[in-house]
Each structure stands twice: as structure tokens, then as C-alpha cells.
Amino acid sequence: MRVIICGAGQVGYGIAERLAAEDNDISVIDTSAELIQVVRDTLDVRGFVGHGAHPDVLAAAGADQADMIIAATLYDEVNIVACEVAHALFNVPTKIARIRAQAYLQSHYQDLFSRDHMPIDVIISPELEVGEMVLRRIALPGVSDVVRFADENVAALAIECLEDCPVINTPLFQLTDLFPDLAATVMAIVRNDKLFIPRSTDQMFSGDIAYVAAEKSQIHRTLALFGHEEPEATRIIIAGGGNIGLHVAQTIEAKQPKTKVKLIEPNLKRANAIADELRRSLVLHGSALDQKLLYEAEIQDADLMVSLTNDDQVNMLAGVMAKRLGCKSNLVLINNPDFLDLSKSLGIDAQISPRSVTISRVLQHVRRGRIRAVHSVQKGQAEIIEAEALETSPMVGAPLRELDLPAGLRIGAIYRNGEVIKPDGNVRIKPKDRVVLFATAETVKQVEQMFRVSLEFF
């Protein structure tokens, strides 16, 4: 696939890194010669210094032969125009734009990005995507990652196995015998920073991170079996009143009336503006690193500190300080991938990477075949995928035990006619089934082929 990426910042670089590793033909455009030099030196891609919306620059990058353009610069208007030019002059089939300003995304303007107006196929709003991820984490304390599939009927959970976890030191096949009515499947395990797809004879140990697919009504029972019965947070402090922090606070106000929110914002003008938009939440002006201000926010009685500023170091330090002052847990936004591995050793309970969230949304549209959703995990080591089975798929018809599935793939759940089916050796996949599966990076291409229409079908 030939892809042009406008923007060589953290998101653009991350997308280019991922797609280049899969042998796609990638061109990256940015006005910064320094960023383009980094791209050229570290990735197998072509780099172009220039404005991503200028026709001559797009032409030099090969827009006339491109299958897709991903406009991910810092400026919404540049991203919009880049997609417009790619459509009007080069007829690029798929156009993806990152849009941050909420003014463009209001529901009554939903036709703005239609083919008749601004022909953009996919709009990605990092703030909304990350905000929704934060809200899912808040709703499920005890998980380090969570994403919903199959019309929200299946949840993929990353759960740490605690020492008192009743399912550790037990072969996985015995768990099925012990809990036959539990609609949950262990898809992958991370042990000592190494990810692997377990066999039925493998066991989970204390400290492991298990990726589990669970039917929505079984989520809390599944967490309990892993030793997680933390109560949902009802006293939350949010550091950072940007678009993400405001969205999280507004959603909590609308959906969780019993939850008390206090929001800390360092910019006085912004603090006053968001105070006018929030009905029940208390807005405090100041730094999340001000110990006196944290005590004023009653940090010692808080259930959760959510750090959502634009500064990774502030987020991490605020999360660490909050716990030392008595807050029960923390959730931290981290943009720099180099900081992700440090977070746990510092005492950070959970983290969210906007870069990873955005890359996952892009991959959903890059993947070939009937791929309905993608979630990238462990810095790109694997993906959780929801795909629709076609009549011609090699997965359809035979019992799962007879399928020659790659070693790096494990099916977590099957969604059929509104029902979630737990996979076992006797289950057969039918056409139009939606399959939630875990695939290592090396296996993704095979997954794509499994869910594509074969030539013999025509």
C-alpha cells in the first residue's frame, strides 16, 4: 500500500514506523527539515520537506499513485486542505484527517466532511478518543487497558495477576473446567515485558498481565477472579482542563451524578472558561504539583488522580505526588513513548498513550479485509482485532480445533446475532460472524488474508 503521511511529529512518526515495518511504501511530509531528517535516518521511508497541503509537495511525494493520505499535522486546517487537494487533484481513494478543534466536530455540522463538501473519509479526534479511553479506565478500576468490540458487547481487558489471584498457577484448560459458565478467554500474556500467546497447558503467575476477552455482563466477575474488586472511584481529581479534561469532567457530570470531580487548571483564563461550562465540578486555579493546592482539593480523601495536562513530566509527577499524599490510585496521560516503561517503577497505576490510541484508529482503516476495529497493544507488538467472517474465509465451516491457525493468533470471542460465543474446539465460525482475536505483529498480515474475499469467489 502506498501511503502519504503529512506531519512527522509523534503521531505521524509512530504511524510511519508501524506501516513501514509492514513493508508499505511510505512518504512523510513535514515543514521541519530536522524532523524529516530523523525520519529518513531511522525509518525505511521517503521524507519530503514542505507544506503538506501544497500540490507540488504532494505530487513530489507520489500522490498520483497513493492509496491513502493521512493528514496528522498539528493544524486542523492544514489537514483539511491536504485531504481536499489530495482528492481534487490526485483522486487519492482514502483520506484520513486528524481534527482537534471541537468546533468542527459538533453533531449539527456532521455533514461538513461529506464527499459533497469536504471529501474526508475518516476524521480522527485524538481528544475525544483519549477522553473516551480515560472514561473506560475510570469505570473499570483494576485494568491497565480496556477497549470494547462487537457493538460494546465484548471487552478486551489487560489485567494484572495479583498474588492473591485465584486463577494463577493453574493450567488454562483447567480454568474452563472450573468456570464453565464464564464467558471470558485469556488471549495473551505479558511476562517480564515479553508477550506470548499461551497454550492450554500454560499457567499465569503473579505479576503477569493477561489480555482477556470477556462478555460485557461477565466483566466484573472476570476482574474478581483475577483478584480485582476495587470499588469504582467516586471522588476524582483531574489535573489539566484542556479538551480532554473538560470532556471527561462533563461526561462524568452527565452519567455519574454521585461522582464528585475537582479539576485543577494552571491557566486562569481557561480555568474561568471551564468553570462556566461545568455544573457540579469544582475548578481550582493552580499547578497540579502544588502540594498546598492538592490538599485544598482534598487529595488525601480522593479515590483517583487523573493527570491530563500537555506535559508528560507534570502528569507523572502529579500522579506520584497524589499517591504519596493519600490518593488511592492514579491514571496518567503519557505522550512520550520513552516514558511508558518508567511509569510503573515510579508508582503509576495506569497510563494512556494518545499516540497509541490514534495509531489504533488509523490501523483500523489501513488493514485490508473485513476489519471492523483495531487496538494496538504493547507498543505495537500485537493487535486486538474485530473482523467479520466472509463465506470464502478459511476460518468458516470447520471446528476451531481443525483449523490451521498461526501460532501468534488466538480467538477471544465470537459475536453472532447479538450473542457472544466463547470459543472452544467444537465451535464453528459462520459467515457474518464477528470474531474478536489477538494477533502478534508478525501474524497480522495472515489475519488480513483470512478475512478477505478470495479470487475464487468471483
Short mmCIF file of C-alpha atoms in Angstrom, two decimals:
data_model
loop_
_atom_site.label_atom_id
_atom_site.label_comp_id
_atom_site.label_asym_id
_atom_site.label_seq_id
_atom_site.Cartn_x
_atom_site.Cartn_y
_atom_site.Cartn_z
CA MET A 1 0.00 0.00 0.00
CA ARG A 2 1.26 3.49 -0.90
CA VAL A 3 0.60 5.95 1.92
CA ILE A 4 1.41 9.64 2.32
CA ILE A 5 1.66 10.93 5.89
CA CYS A 6 1.53 14.68 6.48
CA GLY A 7 3.20 15.51 9.77
CA ALA A 8 6.34 13.95 11.26
CA GLY A 9 5.53 14.63 14.91
CA GLN A 10 5.00 11.87 17.45
CA VAL A 11 1.75 10.64 15.88
CA GLY A 12 2.93 10.90 12.27
CA TYR A 13 6.25 9.26 13.11
CA GLY A 14 4.50 6.47 15.02
CA ILE A 15 2.17 5.73 12.11
CA ALA A 16 5.07 5.78 9.64
CA GLU A 17 7.13 3.49 11.85
CA ARG A 18 4.30 0.98 12.11
CA LEU A 19 3.34 0.95 8.44
CA ALA A 20 6.94 0.90 7.19
CA ALA A 21 7.64 -2.16 9.34
CA GLU A 22 4.87 -3.93 7.40
CA ASP A 23 6.58 -3.22 4.05
CA ASN A 24 4.22 -0.47 2.93
CA ASP A 25 5.50 2.30 0.64
CA ILE A 26 5.50 5.37 2.90
CA SER A 27 6.17 9.03 2.17
CA VAL A 28 6.31 11.54 5.03
CA ILE A 29 5.90 15.30 4.59
CA ASP A 30 6.75 17.99 7.16
CA THR A 31 7.84 21.62 7.12
CA SER A 32 10.59 20.80 9.64
CA ALA A 33 13.82 19.70 7.96
CA GLU A 34 15.04 18.35 11.32
CA LEU A 35 12.02 16.06 11.76
CA ILE A 36 12.27 14.81 8.19
CA GLN A 37 15.97 14.07 8.69
CA VAL A 38 15.10 11.97 11.75
CA VAL A 39 12.50 10.09 9.71
CA ARG A 40 14.99 9.43 6.91
CA ASP A 41 17.71 8.31 9.32
CA THR A 42 15.59 5.92 11.38
CA LEU A 43 12.84 4.57 9.11
CA ASP A 44 12.66 2.93 5.70
CA VAL A 45 10.50 5.72 4.27
CA ARG A 46 10.86 8.69 1.93
CA GLY A 47 10.88 12.13 3.54
CA PHE A 48 9.90 15.44 1.96
CA VAL A 49 10.41 18.89 3.45
CA GLY A 50 7.45 21.08 2.58
CA HIS A 51 3.86 22.03 3.27
CA GLY A 52 1.56 19.00 3.32
CA ALA A 53 -1.31 20.88 1.65
CA HIS A 54 0.71 22.23 -1.28
CA PRO A 55 0.01 20.44 -4.59
CA ASP A 56 3.66 20.42 -5.71
CA VAL A 57 4.80 18.82 -2.46
CA LEU A 58 2.05 16.18 -2.62
CA ALA A 59 2.96 15.50 -6.25
CA ALA A 60 6.62 15.01 -5.35
CA ALA A 61 5.56 12.60 -2.60
CA GLY A 62 3.70 10.47 -5.16
CA ALA A 63 0.10 11.49 -4.51
CA ASP A 64 -0.91 10.44 -8.04
CA GLN A 65 -0.21 6.81 -7.10
CA ALA A 66 -1.14 6.92 -3.41
CA ASP A 67 -3.80 4.64 -1.94
CA MET A 68 -4.20 6.76 1.18
CA ILE A 69 -3.27 10.09 2.72
CA ILE A 70 -3.09 10.52 6.50
CA ALA A 71 -3.01 14.20 7.47
CA ALA A 72 -1.73 14.37 11.04
CA THR A 73 -0.06 17.77 11.34
CA LEU A 74 -0.63 19.98 14.36
CA TYR A 75 -3.03 22.19 12.42
CA ASP A 76 -6.58 21.13 11.59
CA GLU A 77 -6.86 23.48 8.63
CA VAL A 78 -3.68 22.09 7.04
CA ASN A 79 -5.02 18.56 7.49
CA ILE A 80 -8.36 19.51 5.92
CA VAL A 81 -6.80 21.24 2.92
CA ALA A 82 -4.29 18.42 2.39
CA CYS A 83 -7.17 15.97 2.06
CA GLU A 84 -9.08 18.37 -0.23
CA VAL A 85 -6.07 18.75 -2.55
CA ALA A 86 -5.37 15.00 -2.50
CA HIS A 87 -8.96 14.39 -3.57
CA ALA A 88 -9.39 17.15 -6.14
CA LEU A 89 -6.03 16.91 -7.92
CA PHE A 90 -4.84 13.36 -7.33
CA ASN A 91 -8.01 11.36 -6.64
CA VAL A 92 -6.47 9.64 -3.62
CA PRO A 93 -9.01 6.91 -2.63
CA THR A 94 -8.81 7.15 1.18
CA LYS A 95 -8.29 10.36 3.10
CA ILE A 96 -7.82 10.45 6.90
CA ALA A 97 -7.52 13.70 8.83
CA ARG A 98 -6.70 14.40 12.46
CA ILE A 99 -9.06 17.11 13.70
CA ARG A 100 -8.59 18.54 17.17
CA ALA A 101 -10.87 21.61 17.32
CA GLN A 102 -14.22 20.58 18.74
CA ALA A 103 -15.93 23.33 16.72
CA TYR A 104 -15.57 21.16 13.61
CA LEU A 105 -16.96 18.08 15.33
CA GLN A 106 -20.30 19.25 16.67
CA SER A 107 -23.18 16.96 15.73
CA HIS A 108 -25.13 19.58 13.78
CA TYR A 109 -22.12 20.00 11.47
CA GLN A 110 -21.78 16.28 10.78
CA ASP A 111 -22.26 16.73 7.01
CA LEU A 112 -19.29 19.09 6.79
CA PHE A 113 -16.84 16.33 5.91
CA SER A 114 -19.05 14.54 3.39
CA ARG A 115 -17.95 13.91 -0.19
CA ASP A 116 -20.13 16.81 -1.40
CA HIS A 117 -18.43 19.31 0.92
CA MET A 118 -15.03 18.33 2.32
CA PRO A 119 -14.27 14.85 0.98
CA ILE A 120 -12.57 13.35 4.04
CA ASP A 121 -13.31 9.67 4.62
CA VAL A 122 -12.22 9.38 8.25
CA ILE A 123 -11.99 12.03 10.97
CA ILE A 124 -9.83 11.19 13.97
CA SER A 125 -10.20 13.36 17.05
CA PRO A 126 -7.39 12.47 19.49
CA GLU A 127 -9.00 14.43 22.31
CA LEU A 128 -12.32 12.58 22.04
CA GLU A 129 -10.65 9.19 21.51
CA VAL A 130 -8.38 9.65 24.53
CA GLY A 131 -11.22 11.09 26.60
CA GLU A 132 -13.34 8.01 25.95
CA MET A 133 -10.41 5.76 26.86
CA VAL A 134 -9.97 7.65 30.14
CA LEU A 135 -13.65 7.22 30.94
CA ARG A 136 -13.48 3.47 30.26
CA ARG A 137 -10.49 3.16 32.59
CA ILE A 138 -12.27 5.11 35.32
CA ALA A 139 -15.30 2.84 35.02
CA LEU A 140 -13.16 -0.29 35.38
CA PRO A 141 -10.57 0.15 38.14
CA GLY A 142 -8.10 -2.69 38.17
CA VAL A 143 -7.49 -2.85 34.40
CA SER A 144 -4.43 -1.35 32.72
CA ASP A 145 -6.09 -1.29 29.29
CA VAL A 146 -9.63 -1.75 28.03
CA VAL A 147 -11.35 -1.50 24.66
CA ARG A 148 -14.83 -2.53 23.54
CA PHE A 149 -15.74 -4.58 20.48
CA ALA A 150 -18.83 -6.09 18.85
CA ASP A 151 -21.17 -3.18 19.49
CA GLU A 152 -19.80 -2.87 23.06
CA ASN A 153 -20.78 -6.49 23.85
CA VAL A 154 -17.19 -7.75 24.19
CA ALA A 155 -14.46 -6.08 26.25
CA ALA A 156 -10.77 -6.78 25.84
CA LEU A 157 -9.14 -6.22 29.21
CA ALA A 158 -5.50 -6.06 30.27
CA ILE A 159 -5.46 -7.33 33.86
CA GLU A 160 -2.52 -7.71 36.24
CA CYS A 161 -2.46 -11.02 38.09
CA LEU A 162 -2.08 -10.22 41.79
CA GLU A 163 -0.56 -12.53 44.38
CA ASP A 164 -3.97 -13.47 45.78
CA CYS A 165 -5.41 -14.00 42.31
CA PRO A 166 -7.35 -17.31 42.43
CA VAL A 167 -6.59 -18.20 38.80
CA ILE A 168 -2.77 -18.13 38.97
CA ASN A 169 -0.65 -21.28 38.95
CA THR A 170 -3.44 -23.17 37.17
CA PRO A 171 -3.27 -24.50 33.59
CA LEU A 172 -5.64 -22.57 31.36
CA PHE A 173 -7.57 -25.66 30.32
CA GLN A 174 -8.45 -26.29 33.97
CA LEU A 175 -9.91 -22.79 34.25
CA THR A 176 -12.51 -23.76 31.67
CA ASP A 177 -13.44 -26.78 33.78
CA LEU A 178 -13.54 -24.72 36.99
CA PHE A 179 -15.62 -21.88 35.49
CA PRO A 180 -17.58 -23.42 32.59
CA ASP A 181 -20.17 -20.63 32.53
CA LEU A 182 -17.62 -17.78 32.49
CA ALA A 183 -17.69 -16.11 29.07
CA ALA A 184 -14.08 -15.00 29.18
CA THR A 185 -10.96 -16.17 27.34
CA VAL A 186 -7.29 -15.46 28.04
CA MET A 187 -5.86 -14.37 24.68
CA ALA A 188 -2.30 -13.35 25.58
CA ILE A 189 0.09 -12.94 28.50
CA VAL A 190 2.86 -10.42 29.15
CA ARG A 191 5.53 -11.76 31.49
CA ASN A 192 8.71 -9.81 32.31
CA ASP A 193 7.91 -7.45 29.40
CA LYS A 194 7.68 -10.37 26.95
CA LEU A 195 4.37 -11.03 25.20
CA PHE A 196 3.26 -14.51 24.14
CA ILE A 197 0.15 -16.38 23.06
CA PRO A 198 -0.48 -19.06 25.71
CA ARG A 199 -1.23 -22.71 25.09
CA SER A 200 -3.90 -24.54 27.05
CA THR A 201 -1.24 -26.06 29.33
CA ASP A 202 0.32 -22.69 30.22
CA GLN A 203 -0.25 -21.03 33.58
CA MET A 204 -0.46 -17.43 34.74
CA PHE A 205 1.83 -16.23 37.51
CA SER A 206 1.77 -13.31 39.91
CA GLY A 207 2.85 -10.15 38.13
CA ASP A 208 1.70 -11.31 34.69
CA ILE A 209 -0.51 -9.06 32.56
CA ALA A 210 -3.28 -11.11 30.96
CA TYR A 211 -5.24 -9.90 27.94
CA VAL A 212 -8.75 -11.29 28.37
CA ALA A 213 -11.81 -11.11 26.13
CA ALA A 214 -14.97 -11.03 28.24
CA GLU A 215 -18.68 -10.75 27.51
CA LYS A 216 -19.93 -7.44 28.91
CA SER A 217 -22.07 -8.96 31.68
CA GLN A 218 -19.05 -11.02 32.83
CA ILE A 219 -16.54 -8.19 33.14
CA HIS A 220 -16.78 -7.62 36.88
CA ARG A 221 -16.81 -11.34 37.63
CA THR A 222 -13.71 -11.76 35.47
CA LEU A 223 -11.93 -8.96 37.31
CA ALA A 224 -12.85 -10.55 40.65
CA LEU A 225 -11.32 -13.87 39.57
CA PHE A 226 -8.08 -12.00 38.88
CA GLY A 227 -8.15 -10.50 42.36
CA HIS A 228 -9.51 -7.09 41.35
CA GLU A 229 -12.55 -5.91 43.24
CA GLU A 230 -11.63 -2.27 43.58
CA PRO A 231 -14.69 -0.03 44.01
CA GLU A 232 -15.41 2.49 41.29
CA ALA A 233 -13.94 5.92 42.02
CA THR A 234 -16.47 8.44 43.32
CA ARG A 235 -14.02 11.20 44.28
CA ILE A 236 -11.85 12.16 41.31
CA ILE A 237 -9.31 14.95 40.85
CA ILE A 238 -8.41 15.87 37.26
CA ALA A 239 -5.18 17.73 36.51
CA GLY A 240 -5.49 19.67 33.27
CA GLY A 241 -8.52 21.46 31.90
CA GLY A 242 -7.82 21.10 28.20
CA ASN A 243 -10.22 19.48 25.74
CA ILE A 244 -9.63 16.03 27.22
CA GLY A 245 -10.00 17.07 30.85
CA LEU A 246 -13.13 19.08 30.11
CA HIS A 247 -14.69 16.24 28.10
CA VAL A 248 -14.02 13.75 30.92
CA ALA A 249 -15.46 16.08 33.57
CA GLN A 250 -18.57 16.86 31.52
CA THR A 251 -19.23 13.18 30.78
CA ILE A 252 -18.86 12.22 34.45
CA GLU A 253 -21.28 15.00 35.40
CA ALA A 254 -23.81 13.73 32.85
CA LYS A 255 -23.52 9.99 33.54
CA GLN A 256 -22.28 9.63 37.12
CA PRO A 257 -24.24 12.06 39.32
CA LYS A 258 -22.84 10.55 42.53
CA THR A 259 -19.22 11.15 41.50
CA LYS A 260 -17.54 14.32 42.73
CA VAL A 261 -14.97 15.91 40.41
CA LYS A 262 -12.40 18.58 41.17
CA LEU A 263 -10.37 19.95 38.27
CA ILE A 264 -7.02 21.77 38.52
CA GLU A 265 -6.06 24.15 35.67
CA PRO A 266 -2.93 26.36 35.68
CA ASN A 267 -4.21 28.95 33.17
CA LEU A 268 -6.55 31.42 34.87
CA LYS A 269 -8.48 32.36 31.72
CA ARG A 270 -9.01 28.70 30.84
CA ALA A 271 -9.97 27.87 34.44
CA ASN A 272 -12.67 30.55 34.38
CA ALA A 273 -13.95 29.34 30.99
CA ILE A 274 -14.32 25.70 32.01
CA ALA A 275 -15.84 26.69 35.35
CA ASP A 276 -18.65 28.29 33.33
CA GLU A 277 -19.17 25.06 31.36
CA LEU A 278 -19.23 22.67 34.31
CA ARG A 279 -22.27 22.48 36.58
CA ARG A 280 -21.20 20.47 39.62
CA SER A 281 -17.43 20.14 39.35
CA LEU A 282 -15.14 22.41 41.35
CA VAL A 283 -12.42 24.14 39.29
CA LEU A 284 -9.22 25.17 41.08
CA HIS A 285 -6.66 27.52 39.55
CA GLY A 286 -3.03 26.50 40.02
CA SER A 287 -0.42 23.81 39.45
CA ALA A 288 -1.10 20.12 40.00
CA LEU A 289 2.38 19.98 41.54
CA ASP A 290 1.45 22.48 44.28
CA GLN A 291 1.16 20.37 47.41
CA LYS A 292 -0.84 23.05 49.18
CA LEU A 293 -3.34 23.19 46.33
CA LEU A 294 -3.62 19.38 46.31
CA TYR A 295 -4.51 19.42 49.99
CA GLU A 296 -7.07 22.14 49.23
CA ALA A 297 -8.55 19.71 46.69
CA GLU A 298 -8.61 17.08 49.49
CA ILE A 299 -6.21 14.79 47.70
CA GLN A 300 -5.88 12.64 50.84
CA ASP A 301 -9.52 11.57 50.50
CA ALA A 302 -9.58 11.14 46.70
CA ASP A 303 -10.09 7.78 45.02
CA LEU A 304 -8.34 8.68 41.77
CA MET A 305 -5.99 11.32 40.37
CA VAL A 306 -6.25 11.67 36.57
CA SER A 307 -3.35 13.69 35.09
CA LEU A 308 -4.27 15.05 31.63
CA THR A 309 -2.03 18.07 31.04
CA ASN A 310 0.09 18.56 27.91
CA ASP A 311 3.28 17.96 29.89
CA ASP A 312 4.25 14.31 30.47
CA GLN A 313 6.57 15.17 33.34
CA VAL A 314 3.87 17.14 35.13
CA ASN A 315 1.43 14.27 34.61
CA MET A 316 3.80 11.67 36.00
CA LEU A 317 4.96 13.76 38.97
CA ALA A 318 1.39 14.79 39.80
CA GLY A 319 0.31 11.15 39.79
CA VAL A 320 3.21 10.10 42.03
CA MET A 321 2.70 13.03 44.41
CA ALA A 322 -1.04 12.37 44.65
CA LYS A 323 -0.50 8.80 45.82
CA ARG A 324 2.11 9.85 48.36
CA LEU A 325 -0.36 12.36 49.77
CA GLY A 326 -3.02 9.69 50.25
CA CYS A 327 -4.88 9.34 46.93
CA LYS A 328 -5.80 5.70 46.35
CA SER A 329 -4.75 5.42 42.69
CA ASN A 330 -3.66 7.39 39.65
CA LEU A 331 -4.16 7.44 35.89
CA VAL A 332 -1.63 9.34 33.79
CA LEU A 333 -1.54 10.60 30.20
CA ILE A 334 1.90 9.97 28.62
CA ASN A 335 2.76 11.15 25.11
CA ASN A 336 6.46 10.28 25.02
CA PRO A 337 6.85 6.54 24.40
CA ASP A 338 10.23 6.60 26.17
CA PHE A 339 8.43 7.37 29.44
CA LEU A 340 5.97 4.46 29.24
CA ASP A 341 8.38 1.86 30.61
CA LEU A 342 9.34 4.12 33.53
CA SER A 343 5.83 4.71 34.76
CA LYS A 344 5.24 1.53 36.75
CA SER A 345 8.54 1.79 38.64
CA LEU A 346 7.55 5.31 39.69
CA GLY A 347 4.28 4.13 41.24
CA ILE A 348 1.91 4.94 38.40
CA ASP A 349 -1.05 2.56 38.35
CA ALA A 350 -2.33 3.11 34.81
CA GLN A 351 -1.30 5.10 31.77
CA ILE A 352 -2.81 6.18 28.48
CA SER A 353 -0.84 6.93 25.33
CA PRO A 354 -2.59 9.32 22.89
CA ARG A 355 -0.14 8.21 20.23
CA SER A 356 -1.16 4.56 20.66
CA VAL A 357 -4.87 5.44 20.65
CA THR A 358 -4.52 7.46 17.43
CA ILE A 359 -2.40 4.81 15.70
CA SER A 360 -5.01 2.18 16.56
CA ARG A 361 -7.72 4.27 14.86
CA VAL A 362 -5.58 4.70 11.76
CA LEU A 363 -4.74 0.99 11.56
CA GLN A 364 -8.44 0.17 11.52
CA HIS A 365 -8.61 1.81 8.08
CA VAL A 366 -5.23 0.62 6.83
CA ARG A 367 -5.96 -3.04 7.47
CA ARG A 368 -7.31 -4.93 4.46
CA GLY A 369 -10.24 -7.32 4.61
CA ARG A 370 -13.35 -7.00 6.71
CA ILE A 371 -11.58 -5.46 9.69
CA ARG A 372 -14.08 -3.55 11.84
CA ALA A 373 -11.84 -2.40 14.70
CA VAL A 374 -8.18 -2.50 15.74
CA HIS A 375 -6.46 -1.80 19.04
CA SER A 376 -2.67 -1.74 19.15
CA VAL A 377 -1.08 -3.04 22.37
CA GLN A 378 2.37 -3.23 23.95
CA LYS A 379 3.86 -0.51 21.75
CA GLY A 380 2.89 -2.29 18.54
CA GLN A 381 3.90 -5.82 19.50
CA ALA A 382 0.36 -7.06 18.85
CA GLU A 383 -3.17 -6.03 17.89
CA ILE A 384 -6.61 -6.91 19.14
CA ILE A 385 -8.81 -7.09 16.06
CA GLU A 386 -12.51 -7.40 15.35
CA ALA A 387 -13.13 -8.87 11.90
CA GLU A 388 -16.18 -10.09 10.01
CA ALA A 389 -16.02 -13.61 8.61
CA LEU A 390 -16.92 -13.99 4.93
CA GLU A 391 -18.27 -17.05 3.15
CA THR A 392 -14.89 -17.58 1.49
CA SER A 393 -12.84 -17.25 4.68
CA PRO A 394 -10.74 -20.33 5.50
CA MET A 395 -11.94 -19.95 9.11
CA VAL A 396 -15.57 -20.66 8.20
CA GLY A 397 -17.12 -24.09 8.46
CA ALA A 398 -14.65 -26.36 10.21
CA PRO A 399 -14.43 -26.78 14.02
CA LEU A 400 -11.81 -24.48 15.50
CA ARG A 401 -9.68 -27.44 16.58
CA GLU A 402 -9.27 -28.44 12.93
CA LEU A 403 -8.18 -25.01 11.71
CA ASP A 404 -4.52 -24.45 10.96
CA LEU A 405 -4.28 -21.13 12.76
CA PRO A 406 -0.95 -19.30 13.13
CA ALA A 407 0.86 -19.67 16.44
CA GLY A 408 0.65 -15.92 17.00
CA LEU A 409 -3.16 -15.79 16.90
CA ARG A 410 -5.80 -16.57 19.50
CA ILE A 411 -9.54 -16.12 19.19
CA GLY A 412 -11.11 -14.42 22.19
CA ALA A 413 -14.81 -14.25 21.32
CA ILE A 414 -17.31 -14.72 18.51
CA TYR A 415 -20.30 -12.40 18.15
CA ARG A 416 -23.29 -13.83 16.29
CA ASN A 417 -26.82 -12.40 16.06
CA GLY A 418 -26.47 -10.42 19.28
CA GLU A 419 -24.93 -13.31 21.23
CA VAL A 420 -21.35 -13.67 22.45
CA ILE A 421 -19.96 -17.19 21.96
CA LYS A 422 -16.95 -18.37 23.92
CA PRO A 423 -14.60 -20.19 21.50
CA ASP A 424 -13.67 -23.81 22.09
CA GLY A 425 -12.51 -26.64 19.88
CA ASN A 426 -16.03 -27.58 18.79
CA VAL A 427 -17.22 -24.11 17.78
CA ARG A 428 -17.56 -23.39 14.07
CA ILE A 429 -17.33 -19.88 12.67
CA LYS A 430 -20.19 -18.93 10.35
CA PRO A 431 -20.37 -16.28 7.62
CA LYS A 432 -21.05 -12.78 9.05
CA ASP A 433 -19.76 -13.77 12.48
CA ARG A 434 -17.68 -11.04 14.08
CA VAL A 435 -14.51 -12.52 15.51
CA VAL A 436 -12.51 -10.79 18.25
CA LEU A 437 -8.94 -12.06 18.21
CA PHE A 438 -5.45 -11.29 19.45
CA ALA A 439 -2.67 -11.30 16.85
CA THR A 440 1.05 -10.65 17.22
CA ALA A 441 2.55 -8.13 14.78
CA GLU A 442 4.05 -10.94 12.69
CA THR A 443 0.62 -12.55 12.28
CA VAL A 444 -1.44 -9.50 11.28
CA LYS A 445 -0.93 -9.98 7.54
CA GLN A 446 -2.25 -13.55 7.79
CA VAL A 447 -5.27 -12.27 9.70
CA GLU A 448 -5.98 -9.81 6.90
CA GLN A 449 -5.88 -12.62 4.34
CA MET A 450 -8.25 -14.74 6.43
CA PHE A 451 -10.90 -12.02 6.29
CA ARG A 452 -10.60 -11.02 2.63
CA VAL A 453 -12.72 -12.19 -0.28
CA SER A 454 -10.71 -14.75 -2.23
CA LEU A 455 -10.37 -14.52 -6.02
CA GLU A 456 -12.08 -17.90 -6.38
CA PHE A 457 -15.27 -16.30 -5.08
CA PHE A 458 -15.73 -14.29 -8.27
#
